[in-house]
Coordinates of C-alpha atoms in Angstrom, one line a residue:
X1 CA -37.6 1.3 -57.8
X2 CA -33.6 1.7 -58.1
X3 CA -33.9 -1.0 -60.3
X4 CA -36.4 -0.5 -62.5
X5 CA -34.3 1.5 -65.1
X6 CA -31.5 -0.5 -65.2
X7 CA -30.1 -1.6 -67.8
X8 CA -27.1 -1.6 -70.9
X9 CA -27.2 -0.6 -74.2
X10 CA -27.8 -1.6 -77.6
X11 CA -24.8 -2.6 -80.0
X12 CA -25.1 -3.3 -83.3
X13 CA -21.7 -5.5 -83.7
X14 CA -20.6 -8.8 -83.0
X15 CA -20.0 -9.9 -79.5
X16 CA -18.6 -12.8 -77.8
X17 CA -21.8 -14.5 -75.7
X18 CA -19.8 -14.7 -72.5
X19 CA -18.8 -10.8 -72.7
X20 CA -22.5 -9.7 -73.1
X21 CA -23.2 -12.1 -69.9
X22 CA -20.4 -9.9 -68.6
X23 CA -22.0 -6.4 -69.6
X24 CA -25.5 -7.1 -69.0
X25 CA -26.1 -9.5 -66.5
X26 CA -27.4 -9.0 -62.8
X27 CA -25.3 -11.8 -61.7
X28 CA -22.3 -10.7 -63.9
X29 CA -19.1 -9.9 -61.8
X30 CA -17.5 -6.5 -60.8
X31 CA -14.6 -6.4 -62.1
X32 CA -12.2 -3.2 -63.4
X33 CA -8.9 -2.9 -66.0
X34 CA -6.0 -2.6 -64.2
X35 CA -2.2 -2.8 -64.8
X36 CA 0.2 -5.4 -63.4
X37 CA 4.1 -4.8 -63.7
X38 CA 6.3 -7.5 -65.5
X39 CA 8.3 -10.1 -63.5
X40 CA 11.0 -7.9 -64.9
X41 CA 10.2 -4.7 -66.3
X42 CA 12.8 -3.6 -69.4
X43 CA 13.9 -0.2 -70.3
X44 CA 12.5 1.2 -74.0
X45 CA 14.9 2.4 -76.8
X46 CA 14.3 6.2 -78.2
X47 CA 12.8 6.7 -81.3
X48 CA 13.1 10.1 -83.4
X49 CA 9.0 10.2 -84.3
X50 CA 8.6 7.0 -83.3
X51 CA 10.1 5.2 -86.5
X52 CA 12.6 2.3 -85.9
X53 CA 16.0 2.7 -87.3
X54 CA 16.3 1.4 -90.9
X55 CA 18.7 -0.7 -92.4
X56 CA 22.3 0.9 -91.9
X57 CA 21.2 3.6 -89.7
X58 CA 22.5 3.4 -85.9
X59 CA 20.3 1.4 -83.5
X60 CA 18.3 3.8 -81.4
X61 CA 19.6 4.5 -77.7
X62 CA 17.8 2.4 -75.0
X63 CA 17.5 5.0 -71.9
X64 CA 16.9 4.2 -68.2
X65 CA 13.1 5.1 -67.4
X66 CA 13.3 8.1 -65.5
X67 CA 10.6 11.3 -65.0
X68 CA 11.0 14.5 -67.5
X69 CA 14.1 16.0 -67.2
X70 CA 13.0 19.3 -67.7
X71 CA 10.8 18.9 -64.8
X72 CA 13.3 17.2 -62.7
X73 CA 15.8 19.8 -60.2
X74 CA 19.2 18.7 -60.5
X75 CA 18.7 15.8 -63.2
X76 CA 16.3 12.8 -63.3
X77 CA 17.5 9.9 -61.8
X78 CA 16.7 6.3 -62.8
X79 CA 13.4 4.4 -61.5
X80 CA 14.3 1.7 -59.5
X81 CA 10.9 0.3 -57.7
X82 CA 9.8 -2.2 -60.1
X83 CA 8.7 -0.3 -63.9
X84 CA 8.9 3.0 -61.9
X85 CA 4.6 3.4 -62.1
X86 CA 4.7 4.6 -58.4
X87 CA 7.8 6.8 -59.0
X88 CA 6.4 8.6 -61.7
X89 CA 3.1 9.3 -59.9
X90 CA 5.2 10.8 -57.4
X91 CA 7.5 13.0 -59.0
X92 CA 4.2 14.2 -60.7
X93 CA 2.9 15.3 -57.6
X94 CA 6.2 16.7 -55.8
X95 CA 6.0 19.8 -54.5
X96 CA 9.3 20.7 -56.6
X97 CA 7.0 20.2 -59.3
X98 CA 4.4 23.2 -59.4
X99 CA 3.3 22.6 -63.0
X100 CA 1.1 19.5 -62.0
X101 CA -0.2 21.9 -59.9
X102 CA -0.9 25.0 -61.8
X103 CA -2.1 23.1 -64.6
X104 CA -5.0 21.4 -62.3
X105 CA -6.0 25.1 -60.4
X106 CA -6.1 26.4 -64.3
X107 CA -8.4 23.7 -65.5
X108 CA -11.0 23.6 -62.4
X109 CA -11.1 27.5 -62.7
X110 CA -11.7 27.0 -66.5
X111 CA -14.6 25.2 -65.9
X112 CA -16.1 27.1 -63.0
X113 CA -15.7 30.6 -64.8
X114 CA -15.2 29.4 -68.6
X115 CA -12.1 30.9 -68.5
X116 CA -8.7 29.9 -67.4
X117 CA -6.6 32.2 -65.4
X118 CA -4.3 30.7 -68.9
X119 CA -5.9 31.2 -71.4
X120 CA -4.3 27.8 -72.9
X121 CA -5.1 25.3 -70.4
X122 CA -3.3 22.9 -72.4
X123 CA -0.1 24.5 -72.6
X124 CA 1.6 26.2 -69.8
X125 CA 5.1 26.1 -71.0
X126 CA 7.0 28.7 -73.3
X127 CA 4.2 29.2 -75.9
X128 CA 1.1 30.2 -73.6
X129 CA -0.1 33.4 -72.5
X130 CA 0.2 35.1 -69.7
X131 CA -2.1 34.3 -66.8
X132 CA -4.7 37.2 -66.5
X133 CA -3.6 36.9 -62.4
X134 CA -0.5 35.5 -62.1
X135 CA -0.4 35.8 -58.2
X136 CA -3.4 34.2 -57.9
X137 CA -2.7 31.7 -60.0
X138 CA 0.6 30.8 -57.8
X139 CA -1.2 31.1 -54.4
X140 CA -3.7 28.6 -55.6
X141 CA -1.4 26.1 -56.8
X142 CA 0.3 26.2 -53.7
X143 CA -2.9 26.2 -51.2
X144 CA -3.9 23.5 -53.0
X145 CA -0.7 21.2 -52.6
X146 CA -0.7 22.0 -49.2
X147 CA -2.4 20.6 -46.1
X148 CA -3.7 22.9 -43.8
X149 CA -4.6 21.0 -40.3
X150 CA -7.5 22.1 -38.2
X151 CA -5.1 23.3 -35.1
X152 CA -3.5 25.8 -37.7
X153 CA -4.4 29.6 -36.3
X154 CA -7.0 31.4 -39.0
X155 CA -6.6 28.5 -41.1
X156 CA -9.7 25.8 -42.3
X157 CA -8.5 22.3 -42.3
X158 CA -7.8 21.1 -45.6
X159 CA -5.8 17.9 -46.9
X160 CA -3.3 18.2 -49.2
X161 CA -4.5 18.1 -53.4
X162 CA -8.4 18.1 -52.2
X163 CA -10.0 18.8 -55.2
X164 CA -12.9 19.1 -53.6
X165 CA -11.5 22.0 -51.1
X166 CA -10.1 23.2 -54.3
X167 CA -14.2 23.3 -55.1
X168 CA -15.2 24.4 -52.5
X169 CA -12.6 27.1 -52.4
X170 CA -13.4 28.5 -56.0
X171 CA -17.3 28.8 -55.8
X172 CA -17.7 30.2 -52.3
X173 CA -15.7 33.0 -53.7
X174 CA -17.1 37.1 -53.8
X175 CA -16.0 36.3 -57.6
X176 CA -17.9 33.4 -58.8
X177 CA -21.2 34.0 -56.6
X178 CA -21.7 37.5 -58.9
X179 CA -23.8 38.0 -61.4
X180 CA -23.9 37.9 -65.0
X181 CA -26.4 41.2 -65.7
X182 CA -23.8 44.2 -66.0
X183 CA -26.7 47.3 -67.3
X184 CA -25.4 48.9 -64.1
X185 CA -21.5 48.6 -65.0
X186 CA -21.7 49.8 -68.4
X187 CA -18.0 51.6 -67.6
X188 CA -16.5 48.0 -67.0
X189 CA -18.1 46.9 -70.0
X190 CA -15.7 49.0 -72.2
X191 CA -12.9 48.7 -70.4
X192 CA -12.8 44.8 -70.5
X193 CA -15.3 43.4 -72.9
X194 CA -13.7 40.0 -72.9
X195 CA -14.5 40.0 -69.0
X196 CA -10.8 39.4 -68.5
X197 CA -10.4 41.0 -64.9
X198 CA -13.9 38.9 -64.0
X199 CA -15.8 42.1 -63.0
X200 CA -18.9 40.0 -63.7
X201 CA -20.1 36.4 -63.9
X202 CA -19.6 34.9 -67.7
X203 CA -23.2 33.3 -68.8
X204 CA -22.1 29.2 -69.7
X205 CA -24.3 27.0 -71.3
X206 CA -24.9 23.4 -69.5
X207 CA -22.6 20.6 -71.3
X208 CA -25.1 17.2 -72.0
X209 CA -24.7 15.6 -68.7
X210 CA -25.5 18.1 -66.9
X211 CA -28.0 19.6 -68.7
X212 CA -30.0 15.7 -68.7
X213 CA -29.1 15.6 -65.3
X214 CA -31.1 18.9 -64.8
X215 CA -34.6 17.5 -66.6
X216 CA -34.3 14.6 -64.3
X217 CA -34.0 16.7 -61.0
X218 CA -37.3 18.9 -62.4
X219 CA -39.0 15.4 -63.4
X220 CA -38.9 15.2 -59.1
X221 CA -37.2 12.8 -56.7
X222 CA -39.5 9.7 -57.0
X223 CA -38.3 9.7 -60.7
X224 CA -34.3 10.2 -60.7
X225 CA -32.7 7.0 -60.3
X226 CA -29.7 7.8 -57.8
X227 CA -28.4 4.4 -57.9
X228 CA -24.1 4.7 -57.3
X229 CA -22.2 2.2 -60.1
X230 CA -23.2 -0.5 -62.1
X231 CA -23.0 -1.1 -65.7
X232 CA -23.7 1.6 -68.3
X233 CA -27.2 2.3 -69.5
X234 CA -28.6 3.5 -73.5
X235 CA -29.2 7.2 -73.0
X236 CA -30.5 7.2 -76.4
X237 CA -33.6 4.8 -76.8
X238 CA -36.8 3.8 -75.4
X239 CA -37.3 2.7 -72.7
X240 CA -35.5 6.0 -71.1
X241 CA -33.0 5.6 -68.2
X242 CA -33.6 7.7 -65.4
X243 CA -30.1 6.7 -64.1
X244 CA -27.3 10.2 -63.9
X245 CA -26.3 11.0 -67.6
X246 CA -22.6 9.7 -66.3
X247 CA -23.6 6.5 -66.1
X248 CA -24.4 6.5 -70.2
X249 CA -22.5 4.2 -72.5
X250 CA -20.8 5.6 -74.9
X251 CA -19.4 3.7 -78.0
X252 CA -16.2 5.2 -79.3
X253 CA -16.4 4.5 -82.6
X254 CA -19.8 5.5 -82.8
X255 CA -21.4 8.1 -80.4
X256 CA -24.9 8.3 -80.7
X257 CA -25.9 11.6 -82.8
X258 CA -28.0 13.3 -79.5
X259 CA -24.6 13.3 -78.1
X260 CA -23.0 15.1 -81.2
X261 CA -25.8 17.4 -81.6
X262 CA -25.0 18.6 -77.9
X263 CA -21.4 19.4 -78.1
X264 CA -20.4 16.0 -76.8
X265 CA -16.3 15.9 -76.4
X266 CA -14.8 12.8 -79.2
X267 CA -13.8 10.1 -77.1
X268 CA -11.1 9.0 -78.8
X269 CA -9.2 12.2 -78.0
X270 CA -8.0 14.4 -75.1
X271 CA -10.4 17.3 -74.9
X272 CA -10.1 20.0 -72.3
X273 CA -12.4 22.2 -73.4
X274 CA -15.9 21.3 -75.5
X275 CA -17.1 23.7 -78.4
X276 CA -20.8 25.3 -77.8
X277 CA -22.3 25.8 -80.4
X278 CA -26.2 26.6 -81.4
X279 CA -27.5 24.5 -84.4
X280 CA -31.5 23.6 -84.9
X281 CA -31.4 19.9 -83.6
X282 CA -31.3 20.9 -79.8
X283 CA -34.4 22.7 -80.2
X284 CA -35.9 19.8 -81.8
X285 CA -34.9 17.6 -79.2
X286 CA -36.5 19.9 -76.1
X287 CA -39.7 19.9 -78.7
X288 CA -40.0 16.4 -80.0
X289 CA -38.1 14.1 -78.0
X290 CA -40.4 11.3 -76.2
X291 CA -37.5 11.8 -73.1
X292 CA -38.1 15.2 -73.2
X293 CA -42.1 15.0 -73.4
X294 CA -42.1 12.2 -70.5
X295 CA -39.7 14.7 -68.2
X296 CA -43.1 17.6 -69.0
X297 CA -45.6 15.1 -68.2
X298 CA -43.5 14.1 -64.7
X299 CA -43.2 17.6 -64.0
X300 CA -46.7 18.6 -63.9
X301 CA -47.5 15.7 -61.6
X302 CA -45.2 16.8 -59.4
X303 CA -46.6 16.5 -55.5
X304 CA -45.6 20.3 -55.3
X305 CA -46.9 21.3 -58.3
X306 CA -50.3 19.4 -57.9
X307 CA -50.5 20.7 -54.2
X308 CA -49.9 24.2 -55.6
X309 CA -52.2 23.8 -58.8
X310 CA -54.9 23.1 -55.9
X311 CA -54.7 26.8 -54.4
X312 CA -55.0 28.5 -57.6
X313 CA -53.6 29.5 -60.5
X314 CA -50.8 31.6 -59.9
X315 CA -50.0 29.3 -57.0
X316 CA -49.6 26.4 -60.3
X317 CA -47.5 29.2 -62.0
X318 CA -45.2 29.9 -59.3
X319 CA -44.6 26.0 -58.6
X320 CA -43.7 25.6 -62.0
X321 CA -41.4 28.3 -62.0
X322 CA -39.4 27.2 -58.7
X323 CA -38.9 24.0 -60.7
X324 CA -37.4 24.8 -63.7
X325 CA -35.9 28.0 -63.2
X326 CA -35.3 28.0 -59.3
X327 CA -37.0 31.4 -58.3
X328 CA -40.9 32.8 -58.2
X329 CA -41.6 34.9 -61.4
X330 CA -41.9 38.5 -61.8
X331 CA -45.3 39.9 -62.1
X332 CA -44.6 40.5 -66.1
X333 CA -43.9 36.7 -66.6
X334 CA -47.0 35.7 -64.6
X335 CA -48.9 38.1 -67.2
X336 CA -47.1 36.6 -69.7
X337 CA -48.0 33.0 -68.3
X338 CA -51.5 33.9 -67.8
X339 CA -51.8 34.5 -71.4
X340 CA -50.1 31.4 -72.6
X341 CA -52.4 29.0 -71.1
X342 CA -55.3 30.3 -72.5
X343 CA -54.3 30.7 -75.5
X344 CA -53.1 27.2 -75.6
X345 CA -56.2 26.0 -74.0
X346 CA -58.3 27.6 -76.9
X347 CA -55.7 26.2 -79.6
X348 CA -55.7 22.9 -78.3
X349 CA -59.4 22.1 -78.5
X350 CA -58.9 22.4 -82.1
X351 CA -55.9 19.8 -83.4
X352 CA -56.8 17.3 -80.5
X353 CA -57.8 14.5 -82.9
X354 CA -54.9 15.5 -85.2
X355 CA -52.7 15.3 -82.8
X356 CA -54.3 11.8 -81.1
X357 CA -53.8 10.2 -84.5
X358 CA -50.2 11.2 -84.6
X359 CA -49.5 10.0 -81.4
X360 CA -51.0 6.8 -82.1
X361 CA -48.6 6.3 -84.9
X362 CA -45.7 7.3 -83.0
X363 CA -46.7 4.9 -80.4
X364 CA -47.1 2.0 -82.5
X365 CA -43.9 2.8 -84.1
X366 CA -42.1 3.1 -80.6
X367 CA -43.5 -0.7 -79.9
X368 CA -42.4 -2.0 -82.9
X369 CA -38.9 -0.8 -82.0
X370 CA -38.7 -2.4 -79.1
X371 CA -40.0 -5.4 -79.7
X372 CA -37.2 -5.8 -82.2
X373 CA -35.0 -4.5 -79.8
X374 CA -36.1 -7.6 -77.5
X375 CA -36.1 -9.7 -80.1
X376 CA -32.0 -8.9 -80.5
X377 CA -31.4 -9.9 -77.1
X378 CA -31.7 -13.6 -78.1
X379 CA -29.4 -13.8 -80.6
X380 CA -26.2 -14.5 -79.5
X381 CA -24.2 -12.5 -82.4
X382 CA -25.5 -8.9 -81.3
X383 CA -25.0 -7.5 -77.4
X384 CA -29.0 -6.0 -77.8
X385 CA -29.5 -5.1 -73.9
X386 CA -32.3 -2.9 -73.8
X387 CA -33.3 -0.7 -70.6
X388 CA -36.0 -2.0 -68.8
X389 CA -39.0 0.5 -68.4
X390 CA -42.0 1.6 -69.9
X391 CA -42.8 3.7 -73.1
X392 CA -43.5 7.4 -72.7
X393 CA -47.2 7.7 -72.8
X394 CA -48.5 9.3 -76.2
X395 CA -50.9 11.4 -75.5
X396 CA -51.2 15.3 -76.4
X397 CA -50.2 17.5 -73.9
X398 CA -52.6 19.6 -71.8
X399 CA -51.8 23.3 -71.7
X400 CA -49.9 23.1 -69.1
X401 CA -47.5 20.4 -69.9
X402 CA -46.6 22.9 -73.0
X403 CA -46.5 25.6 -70.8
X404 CA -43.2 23.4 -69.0
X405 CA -41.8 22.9 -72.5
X406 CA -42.1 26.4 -72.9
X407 CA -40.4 27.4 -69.9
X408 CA -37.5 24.2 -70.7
X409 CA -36.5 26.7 -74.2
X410 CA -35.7 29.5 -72.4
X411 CA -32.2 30.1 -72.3
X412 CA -32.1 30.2 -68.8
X413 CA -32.7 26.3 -68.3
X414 CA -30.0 25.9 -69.9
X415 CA -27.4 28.1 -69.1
X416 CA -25.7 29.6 -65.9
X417 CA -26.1 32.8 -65.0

C-alpha cells in the first residue's frame, strides 16, 4: 500500500530524541521554516568584503534597505512595509524588470534543450555571451510575464509568470519535438557542429531523479509509491523506497556516494547546471545493485508482460521493449533478442549453484544489516529510521530478467533522444 514504503533515513550523528519523534514519527506534526519580520526591523551598515571597520578606520555607512539600484528606473527608493520582504519580491518581478525574466526563460530552455539561448545562464550582465536568438529570447521573457486571457483574439489563455505555460510552451514546440539522428543532414552537421541554431535535438542523459524515477515507472503501477509529501525517505539502503526520487533525504554534509557517482548537484552550493560525466560505478550500479535487480524482477512480472509472455515469444520481446524503451523493436533487435535468451538459458544452467551460494551470502549479509539498522532505532543518541519493506529476493535471475538488465544498459534508457 501507499504506506508500506514509508519511511526516513538513517543518520549516523547525534540527535535530540524529540527531533527524531519529529522526523520520523506517524503522529509527528507538519510543520515548515518560515520567516517572521522583527517588531522593528533595522537597516544594515555596508561592509567592503564584508569585514567590519577596524580600529581607526571610519565606521561603515548604514543604508536604507532598498532593491538593486542598477536594476531600479529612476533610483531605488527606500522599503517601507515592514523589512521590505514583500517589496523586494515585487520589484523582482516588475515588469520594469526584464532580467528576472530572461534569466528564468534562459534556465527552463537550458534544461529542456541542454543549452541556453545564453550560453551562461548564470550571468546575463556585461560579461556573458550573446544569446544564440536574441529575439526569441526577448519575446519569451515577455509572453511569459504576461497574461493572456481566454477572450483575447488568436490568443491561449495564460496567467501571468506560469511556468508551467512556460512548459508547456517550450516542449510543444516544431524545435524540441525533433529528433536527435542527423545521417540525413550531414550539411547542417558542418555548418553548426555545436548544434547552435538547434537544427536537431541534442541527446541528454537523465540526471538521478529522474532516471530512478524512470526504473520505478518500468517496475509497473502497483509498485511506484505516488504518495504527495511527507517526510524524506533513505534512497540508499535496504529496504528500498519506492516513493519519487524527490522525496529522498539528503544530508548536506554527507551525500550518500550513489548520489555522487550519478552527477548529483553539492547541496551546499548554488548549481545551475550538473556535470555528466561517465565513470565505471554507474554501470556497477545497473549490474549489482539489489534496487536495480528487484526493479528486473518487478518488470518481468509485469501483468502486460506476463499477458504478452503467454502469446509467444516475440509477443514477451515486444512487451519488454514498450517498457523500457517506449516503442516495438526492429526486426534486427528481435534477432538480436532471440539470440540472447538462449544463450543465456544455456549459460545459466551452468553457474546456478554458484550463483545460489552467492546469493545466499548476500542475503544473509543484507539481514544482518538491517537488523542493526533496527537495532539503532532504540537508541536514543542515533536518528536510525529505517524504511519499512522487504528485502529484495536473492535469487539468480532467469534469462529473462537479464535480458531487462540488458536492455536497462543501453544508452537509450538513460538518455533522451
Amino acid at each position: 500500500g501507499a504506506h508500506q514504503y514509508q519511511g526516513s533515513w538513517l543518520l549516523e550523528v547525534a540527535v535530540n530524541p524529540i527531533n527524531v519523534f519529529k522526523l520520523s514519527a506517524k503522529a509527528a506534526p507538519v510543520r515548515a521554516m518560515v520567516l517572521s519580520d522583527l517588531p522593528k526591523p533595522v537597516n544594515c551598515m555596508v561592509l567592503p568584503r564584508g569585514n567590519k571597520p577596524g580600529p581607526g578606520e571610519p565606521a561603515a555607512p548604514v543604508v536604507p534597505r532598498r532593491f538593486i539600484e542598477a536594476l531600479s528606473p529612476g533610483g531605488a527608493t527606500p522599503f517601507r512595509e515592514g523589512s521590505g520582504r514583500m517589496e523586494l519580491a515585487q520589484a523582482i518581478v516588475s515588469p520594469q524588470n526584464p532580467l528576472t525574466a530572461r534569466v528564468m526563460v534562459n534556465r527552463v530552455w537550458m534544461y529542456h534543450f541542454g543549452e541556453g539561448l545564453v550560453r551562461t545562464p548564470d550571468d546575463l550582465g556585461n560579461n556573458a555571451g550573446e544569446p544564440s536568438h536574441p529575439e526569441l529570447l526577448d519575446f519569451l521573457a515577455s509572453w511569459f510575464m504576461e497574461e493572456i486571457p481566454a477572450s483575447k483574439p488568436g490568443g491561449v489563455a495564460k496567467k501571468a509568470w506560469s511556468i508551467k505555460s512556460l512548459h508547456k510552451a517550450m516542449m510543444l514546440s516544431n524545435a524540441y519535438q525533433q529528433s536527435s539522428w542527423s545521417a540525413s543532414r550531414s550539411e547542417y552537421e558542418k555548418l553548426d557542429p555545436a548544434n547552435t541554431l538547434l537544427w536537431r535535438a541534442n541527446v541528454r542523459r537523465l540526471d538521478f531523479e529522474a532516471f530512478r524515477d524512470s526504473l520505478l515507472v518500468m517496475a509497473g503501477e502497483q509498485y511506484m509509491d505516488r504518495t504527495m509529501y511527507g517526510p524524506p525517505v533513505n534512497l540508499v539502503s535496504e529496504p528500498f523506497s519506492l516513493r519519487r526520487t524527490v522525496y529522498g533525504y539528503i544530508d548536506r554534509g554527507n551525500v550518500p556516494e550513489l548520489l555522487n557517482h550519478f552527477d548529483m548537484a553539492n547541496p551546499q552550493e548554488p548549481n545551475t547546471r550538473r556535470n555528466s560525466t561517465t565513470v565505471p560505478q554507474q554501470a556497477l550500479f545497473l549490474m549489482n545493485s539489489p534496487f536495480t535487480i528487484g526493479i528486473v524482477q518487478k518488470v518481468t512480472k509485469r501483468p502486460d508482460v506476463v499477458a504478452a509472455a503467454a502469446r509467444g515469444y516475440r509477443e514477451a520481446i515486444r512487451a519488454i521493449y514498450h517498457v523500457v524503451f517506449q516503442r516495438s523493436p526492429t526486426p534486427v533487435e528481435y534477432l538480436k533478442a532471440e539470440q540472447f535468451l538462449k544463450v543465456e538459458s544455456e549459460r545459466q544452467r551452468g553457474v546456478l549453484q554458484s550463483q545460489r551460494d552467492s546469493l545466499q551470502a548476500s542475503a544473509l549479509s543484507a539481514e544482518e544489516k538491517l537488523r542493526k539498522d533496527l537495532l539503532n532505532v532504540n537508541r536514543s543518541n542515533y536518528a536510525a529510521i529505517v524504511n519499512r519493506g522487504e528485502l529484495v529476493q536473492r535469487v539468480p535471475l532467469t534469462a529473462w530478467e537479464t535480458f531487462v538488465q540488458a536492455l536497462m544498459f543501453c544508452n537509450e534508457a538513460t538518455y533522451l533522444n
